[in-house]
C-alpha positions as protocol buffer text, in pm:
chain_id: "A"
residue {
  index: 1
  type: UNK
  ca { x: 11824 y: 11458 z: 10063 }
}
residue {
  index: 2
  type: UNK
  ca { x: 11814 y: 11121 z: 10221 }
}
residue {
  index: 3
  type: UNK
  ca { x: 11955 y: 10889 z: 10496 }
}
residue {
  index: 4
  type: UNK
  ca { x: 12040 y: 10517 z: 10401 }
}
residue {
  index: 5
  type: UNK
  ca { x: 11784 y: 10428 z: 10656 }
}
residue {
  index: 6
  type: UNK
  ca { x: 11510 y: 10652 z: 10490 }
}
residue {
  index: 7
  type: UNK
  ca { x: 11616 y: 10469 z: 10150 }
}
residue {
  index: 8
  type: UNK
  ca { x: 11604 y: 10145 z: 10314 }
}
residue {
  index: 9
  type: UNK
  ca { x: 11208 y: 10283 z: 10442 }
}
residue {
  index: 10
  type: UNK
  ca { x: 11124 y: 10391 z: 10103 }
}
residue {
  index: 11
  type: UNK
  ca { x: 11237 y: 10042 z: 9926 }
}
residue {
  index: 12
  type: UNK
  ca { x: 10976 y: 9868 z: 10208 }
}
residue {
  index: 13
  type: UNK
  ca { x: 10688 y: 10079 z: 10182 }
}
residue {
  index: 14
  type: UNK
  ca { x: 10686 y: 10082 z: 9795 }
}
residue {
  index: 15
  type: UNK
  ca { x: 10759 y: 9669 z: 9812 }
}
residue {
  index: 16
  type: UNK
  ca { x: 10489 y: 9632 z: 10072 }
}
residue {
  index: 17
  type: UNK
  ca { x: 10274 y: 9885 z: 9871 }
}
residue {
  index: 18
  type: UNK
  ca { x: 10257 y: 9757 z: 9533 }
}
residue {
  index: 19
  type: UNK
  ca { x: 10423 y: 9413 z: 9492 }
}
residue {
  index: 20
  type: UNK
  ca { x: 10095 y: 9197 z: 9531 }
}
residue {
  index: 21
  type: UNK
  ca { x: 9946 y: 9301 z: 9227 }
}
residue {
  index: 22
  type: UNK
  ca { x: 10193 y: 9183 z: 9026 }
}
residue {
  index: 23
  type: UNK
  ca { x: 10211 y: 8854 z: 9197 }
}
residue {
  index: 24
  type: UNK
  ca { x: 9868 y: 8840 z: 9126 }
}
residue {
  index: 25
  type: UNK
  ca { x: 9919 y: 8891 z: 8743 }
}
residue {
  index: 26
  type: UNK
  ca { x: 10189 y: 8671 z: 8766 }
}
residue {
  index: 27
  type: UNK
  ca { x: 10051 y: 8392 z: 8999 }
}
residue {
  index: 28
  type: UNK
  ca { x: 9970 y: 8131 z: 8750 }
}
residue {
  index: 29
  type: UNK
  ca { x: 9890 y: 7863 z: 8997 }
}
residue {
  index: 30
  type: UNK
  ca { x: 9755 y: 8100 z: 9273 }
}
residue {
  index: 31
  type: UNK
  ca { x: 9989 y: 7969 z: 9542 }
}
residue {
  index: 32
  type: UNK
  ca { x: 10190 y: 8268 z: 9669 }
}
residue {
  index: 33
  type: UNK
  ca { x: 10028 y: 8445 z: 9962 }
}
residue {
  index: 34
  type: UNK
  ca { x: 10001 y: 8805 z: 9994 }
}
residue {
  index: 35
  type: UNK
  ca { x: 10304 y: 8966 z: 10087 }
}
residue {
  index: 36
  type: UNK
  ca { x: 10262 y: 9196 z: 10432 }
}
residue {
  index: 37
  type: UNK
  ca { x: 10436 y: 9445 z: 10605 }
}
residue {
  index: 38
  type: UNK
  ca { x: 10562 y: 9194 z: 10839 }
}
residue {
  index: 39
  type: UNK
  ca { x: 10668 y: 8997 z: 10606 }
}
residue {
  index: 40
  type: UNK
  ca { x: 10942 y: 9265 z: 10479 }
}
residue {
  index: 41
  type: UNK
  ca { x: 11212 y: 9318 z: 10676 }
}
residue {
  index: 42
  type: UNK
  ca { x: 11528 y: 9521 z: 10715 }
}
residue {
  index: 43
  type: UNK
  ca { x: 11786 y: 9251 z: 10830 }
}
residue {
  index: 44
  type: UNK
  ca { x: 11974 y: 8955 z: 10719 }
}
residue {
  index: 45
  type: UNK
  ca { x: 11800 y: 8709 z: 10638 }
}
residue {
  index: 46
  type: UNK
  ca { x: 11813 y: 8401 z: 10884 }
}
residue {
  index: 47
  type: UNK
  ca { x: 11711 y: 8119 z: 10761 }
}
residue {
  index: 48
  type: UNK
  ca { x: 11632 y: 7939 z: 11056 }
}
residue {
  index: 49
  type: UNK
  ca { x: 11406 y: 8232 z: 11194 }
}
residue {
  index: 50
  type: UNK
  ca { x: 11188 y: 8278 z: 10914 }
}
residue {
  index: 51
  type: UNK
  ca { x: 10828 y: 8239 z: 11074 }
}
residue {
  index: 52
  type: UNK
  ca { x: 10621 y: 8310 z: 10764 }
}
residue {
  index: 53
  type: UNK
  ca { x: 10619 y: 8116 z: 10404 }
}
residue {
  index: 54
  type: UNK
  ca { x: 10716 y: 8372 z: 10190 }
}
residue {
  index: 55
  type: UNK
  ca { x: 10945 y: 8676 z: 10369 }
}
residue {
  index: 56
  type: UNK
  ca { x: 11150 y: 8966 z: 10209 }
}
residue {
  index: 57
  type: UNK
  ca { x: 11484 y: 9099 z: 10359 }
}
residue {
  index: 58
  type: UNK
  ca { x: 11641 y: 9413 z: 10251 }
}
residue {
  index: 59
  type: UNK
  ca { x: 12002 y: 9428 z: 10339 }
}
residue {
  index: 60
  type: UNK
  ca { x: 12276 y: 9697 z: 10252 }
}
residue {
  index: 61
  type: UNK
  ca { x: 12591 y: 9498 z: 10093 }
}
residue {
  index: 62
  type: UNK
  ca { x: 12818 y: 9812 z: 10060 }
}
residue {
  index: 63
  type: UNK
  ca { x: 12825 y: 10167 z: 9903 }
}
residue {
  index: 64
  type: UNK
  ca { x: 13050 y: 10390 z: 9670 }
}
residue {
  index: 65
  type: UNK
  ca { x: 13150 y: 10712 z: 9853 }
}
residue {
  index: 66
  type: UNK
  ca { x: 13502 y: 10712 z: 9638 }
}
residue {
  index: 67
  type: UNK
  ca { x: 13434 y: 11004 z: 9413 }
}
residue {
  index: 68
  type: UNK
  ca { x: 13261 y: 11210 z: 9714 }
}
residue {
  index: 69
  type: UNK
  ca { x: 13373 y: 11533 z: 9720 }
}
residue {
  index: 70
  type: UNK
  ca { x: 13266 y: 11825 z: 9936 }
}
residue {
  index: 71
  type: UNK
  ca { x: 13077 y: 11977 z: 9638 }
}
residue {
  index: 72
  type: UNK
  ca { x: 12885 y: 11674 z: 9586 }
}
residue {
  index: 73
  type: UNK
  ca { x: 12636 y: 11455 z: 9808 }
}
residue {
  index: 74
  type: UNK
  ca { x: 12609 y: 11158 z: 9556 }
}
residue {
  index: 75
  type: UNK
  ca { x: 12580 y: 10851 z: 9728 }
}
residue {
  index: 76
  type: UNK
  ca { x: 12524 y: 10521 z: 9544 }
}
residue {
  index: 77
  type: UNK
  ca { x: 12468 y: 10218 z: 9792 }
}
residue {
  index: 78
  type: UNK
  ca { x: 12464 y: 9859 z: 9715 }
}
residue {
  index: 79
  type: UNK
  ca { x: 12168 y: 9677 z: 9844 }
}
residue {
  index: 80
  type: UNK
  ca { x: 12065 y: 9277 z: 9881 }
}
residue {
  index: 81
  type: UNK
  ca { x: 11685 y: 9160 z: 9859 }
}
residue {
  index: 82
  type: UNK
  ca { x: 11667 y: 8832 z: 9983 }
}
residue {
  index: 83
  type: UNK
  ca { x: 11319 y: 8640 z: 9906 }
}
residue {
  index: 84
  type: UNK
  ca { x: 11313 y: 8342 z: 10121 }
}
residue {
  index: 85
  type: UNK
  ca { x: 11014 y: 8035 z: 10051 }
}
residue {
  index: 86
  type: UNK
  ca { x: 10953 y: 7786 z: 10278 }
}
residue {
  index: 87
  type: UNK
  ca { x: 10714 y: 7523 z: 10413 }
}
residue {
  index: 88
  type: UNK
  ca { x: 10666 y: 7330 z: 10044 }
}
residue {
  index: 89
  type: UNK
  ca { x: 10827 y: 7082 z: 9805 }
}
residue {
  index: 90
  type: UNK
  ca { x: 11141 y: 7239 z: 9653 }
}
residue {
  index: 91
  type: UNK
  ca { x: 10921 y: 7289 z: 9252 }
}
residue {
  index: 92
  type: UNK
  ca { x: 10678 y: 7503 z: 9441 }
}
residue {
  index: 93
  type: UNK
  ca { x: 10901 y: 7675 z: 9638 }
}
residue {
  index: 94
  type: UNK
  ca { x: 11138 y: 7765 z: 9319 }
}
residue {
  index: 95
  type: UNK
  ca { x: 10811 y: 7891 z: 9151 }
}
residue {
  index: 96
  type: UNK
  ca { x: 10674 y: 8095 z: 9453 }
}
residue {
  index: 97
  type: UNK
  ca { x: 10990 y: 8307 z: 9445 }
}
residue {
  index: 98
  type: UNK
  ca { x: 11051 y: 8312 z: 9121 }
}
residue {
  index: 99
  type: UNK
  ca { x: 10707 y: 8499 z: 9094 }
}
residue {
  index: 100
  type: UNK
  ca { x: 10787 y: 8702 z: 9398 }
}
residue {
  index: 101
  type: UNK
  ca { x: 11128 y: 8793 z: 9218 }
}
residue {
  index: 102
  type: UNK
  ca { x: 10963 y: 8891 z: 8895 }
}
residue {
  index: 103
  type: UNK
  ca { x: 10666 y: 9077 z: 9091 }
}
residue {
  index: 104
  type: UNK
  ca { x: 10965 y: 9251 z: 9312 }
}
residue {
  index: 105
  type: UNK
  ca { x: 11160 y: 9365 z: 8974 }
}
residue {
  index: 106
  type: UNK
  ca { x: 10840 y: 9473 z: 8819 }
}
residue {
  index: 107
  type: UNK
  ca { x: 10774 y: 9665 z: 9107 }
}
residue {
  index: 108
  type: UNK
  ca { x: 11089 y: 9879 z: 9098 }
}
residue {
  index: 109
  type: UNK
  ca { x: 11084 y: 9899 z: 8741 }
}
residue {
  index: 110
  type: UNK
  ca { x: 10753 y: 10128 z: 8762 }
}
residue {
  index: 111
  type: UNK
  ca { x: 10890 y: 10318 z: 9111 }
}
residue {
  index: 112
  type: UNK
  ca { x: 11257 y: 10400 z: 9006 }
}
residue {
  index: 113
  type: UNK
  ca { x: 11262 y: 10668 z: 9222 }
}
residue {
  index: 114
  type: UNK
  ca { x: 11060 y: 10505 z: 9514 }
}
residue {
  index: 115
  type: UNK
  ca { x: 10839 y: 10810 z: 9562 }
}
residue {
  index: 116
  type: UNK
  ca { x: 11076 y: 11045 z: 9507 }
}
residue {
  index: 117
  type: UNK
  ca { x: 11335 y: 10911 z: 9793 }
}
residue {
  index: 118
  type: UNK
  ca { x: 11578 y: 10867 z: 9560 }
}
residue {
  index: 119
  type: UNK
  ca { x: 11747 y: 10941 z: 9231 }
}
residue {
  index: 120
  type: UNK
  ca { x: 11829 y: 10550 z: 9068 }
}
residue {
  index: 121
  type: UNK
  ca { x: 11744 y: 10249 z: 9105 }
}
residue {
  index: 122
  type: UNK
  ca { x: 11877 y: 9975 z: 8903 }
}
residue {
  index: 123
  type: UNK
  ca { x: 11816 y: 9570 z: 8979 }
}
residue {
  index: 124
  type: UNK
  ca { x: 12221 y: 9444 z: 8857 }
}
residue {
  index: 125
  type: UNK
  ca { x: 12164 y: 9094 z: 8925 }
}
residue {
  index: 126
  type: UNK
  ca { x: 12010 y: 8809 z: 9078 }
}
residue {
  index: 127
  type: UNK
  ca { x: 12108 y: 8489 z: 9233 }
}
residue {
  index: 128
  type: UNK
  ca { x: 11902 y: 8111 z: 9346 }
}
residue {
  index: 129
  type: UNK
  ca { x: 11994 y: 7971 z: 9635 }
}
residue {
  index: 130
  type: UNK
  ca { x: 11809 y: 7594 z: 9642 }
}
residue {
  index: 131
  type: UNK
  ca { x: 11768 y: 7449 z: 9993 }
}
residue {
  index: 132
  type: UNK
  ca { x: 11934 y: 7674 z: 10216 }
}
residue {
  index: 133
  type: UNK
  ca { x: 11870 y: 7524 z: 10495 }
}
residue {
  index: 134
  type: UNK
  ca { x: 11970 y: 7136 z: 10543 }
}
residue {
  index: 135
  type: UNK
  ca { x: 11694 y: 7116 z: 10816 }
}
residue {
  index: 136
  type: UNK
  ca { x: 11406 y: 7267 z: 10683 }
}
residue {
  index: 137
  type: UNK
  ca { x: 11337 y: 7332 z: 10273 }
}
residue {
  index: 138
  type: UNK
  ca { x: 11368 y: 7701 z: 10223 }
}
residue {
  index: 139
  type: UNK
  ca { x: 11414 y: 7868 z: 9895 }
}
residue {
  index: 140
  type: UNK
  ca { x: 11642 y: 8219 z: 9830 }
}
residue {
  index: 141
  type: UNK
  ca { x: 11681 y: 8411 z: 9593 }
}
residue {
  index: 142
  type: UNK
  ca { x: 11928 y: 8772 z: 9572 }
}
residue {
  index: 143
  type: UNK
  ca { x: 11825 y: 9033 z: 9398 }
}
residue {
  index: 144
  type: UNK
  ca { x: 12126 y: 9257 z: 9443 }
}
residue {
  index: 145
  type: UNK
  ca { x: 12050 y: 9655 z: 9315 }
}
residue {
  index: 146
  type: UNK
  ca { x: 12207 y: 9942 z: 9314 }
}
residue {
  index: 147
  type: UNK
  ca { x: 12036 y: 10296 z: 9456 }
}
residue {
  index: 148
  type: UNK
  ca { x: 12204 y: 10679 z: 9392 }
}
residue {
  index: 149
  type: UNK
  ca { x: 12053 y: 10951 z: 9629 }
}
residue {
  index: 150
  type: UNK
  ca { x: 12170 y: 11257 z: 9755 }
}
residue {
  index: 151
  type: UNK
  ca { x: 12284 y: 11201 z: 10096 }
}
residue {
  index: 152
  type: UNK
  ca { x: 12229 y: 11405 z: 10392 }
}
residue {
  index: 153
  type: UNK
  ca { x: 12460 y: 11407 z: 10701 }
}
């Protein structure tokens, strides 16, 4: 049984944990730096805030509870990765989080479960956001998933 906010724990530990080796098999040009801790974080992304070049936000969008019943615990939440780039001209930037995005995906396709947190974990869809910022170049992208568990209250 888990909490949202043990979910949300799980997702950043495994991303923090395992994501750089892909970006290292993926990193064609070698320009993506390693992806931290502290550059993962459980918020909404603000673009003008971001201190680092390349930075990871987790973000809960919404989550089905409709078909909870008292015999059942199911819980499927809808969660928002946003992978912001900045500091670069807008090609680079496109291709340092389009390599984080793939790294990210391949990352959660090997840890479905993230360590056991959870029962599914399925990547729905993802969006680009060019220039998000009109005073600074930053790159998004969303990688919206969805994530079952078994909820405890």
């Amino acid at each position: 049984m888990a909490t949202e906010i043990t979910v949300h724990e799980a997702l950043k530990n495994t991303i923090a944990s395992e994501i750089n080796s892909y970006i290292t098999e993926i990193d064609t040009l070698g320009i993506v730096g390693e992806i931290k801790d502290k550059n993962i974080h459980i918020a909404f992304p603000d673009a003008m805030k971001i201190s680092l070049d390349e930075e990871i936000y987790i973000f809960p969008n919404n989550a089905n509870i409709e078909n909870k019943t008292f015999c059942s615990d199911l819980f499927i939440e809808n969660l928002d990765v946003y992978i912001l780039t900045k500091q670069d001209n807008d090609e680079r930037l496109l291709y340092k989080a389009t390599v984080i995005e793939n790294a990210l995906i391949k990352t959660l396709q090997r840890n479905r479960n993230l360590g056991g947190e959870v029962l599914t974990l399925e990547v729905t869809d993802t969006t680009t956001y060019p220039s998000v910022s009109p005073s600074q170049t930053i790159t998004c992208i969303k990688v919206q998933m969805n994530i079952t568990f078994m909820k405890s209250y």
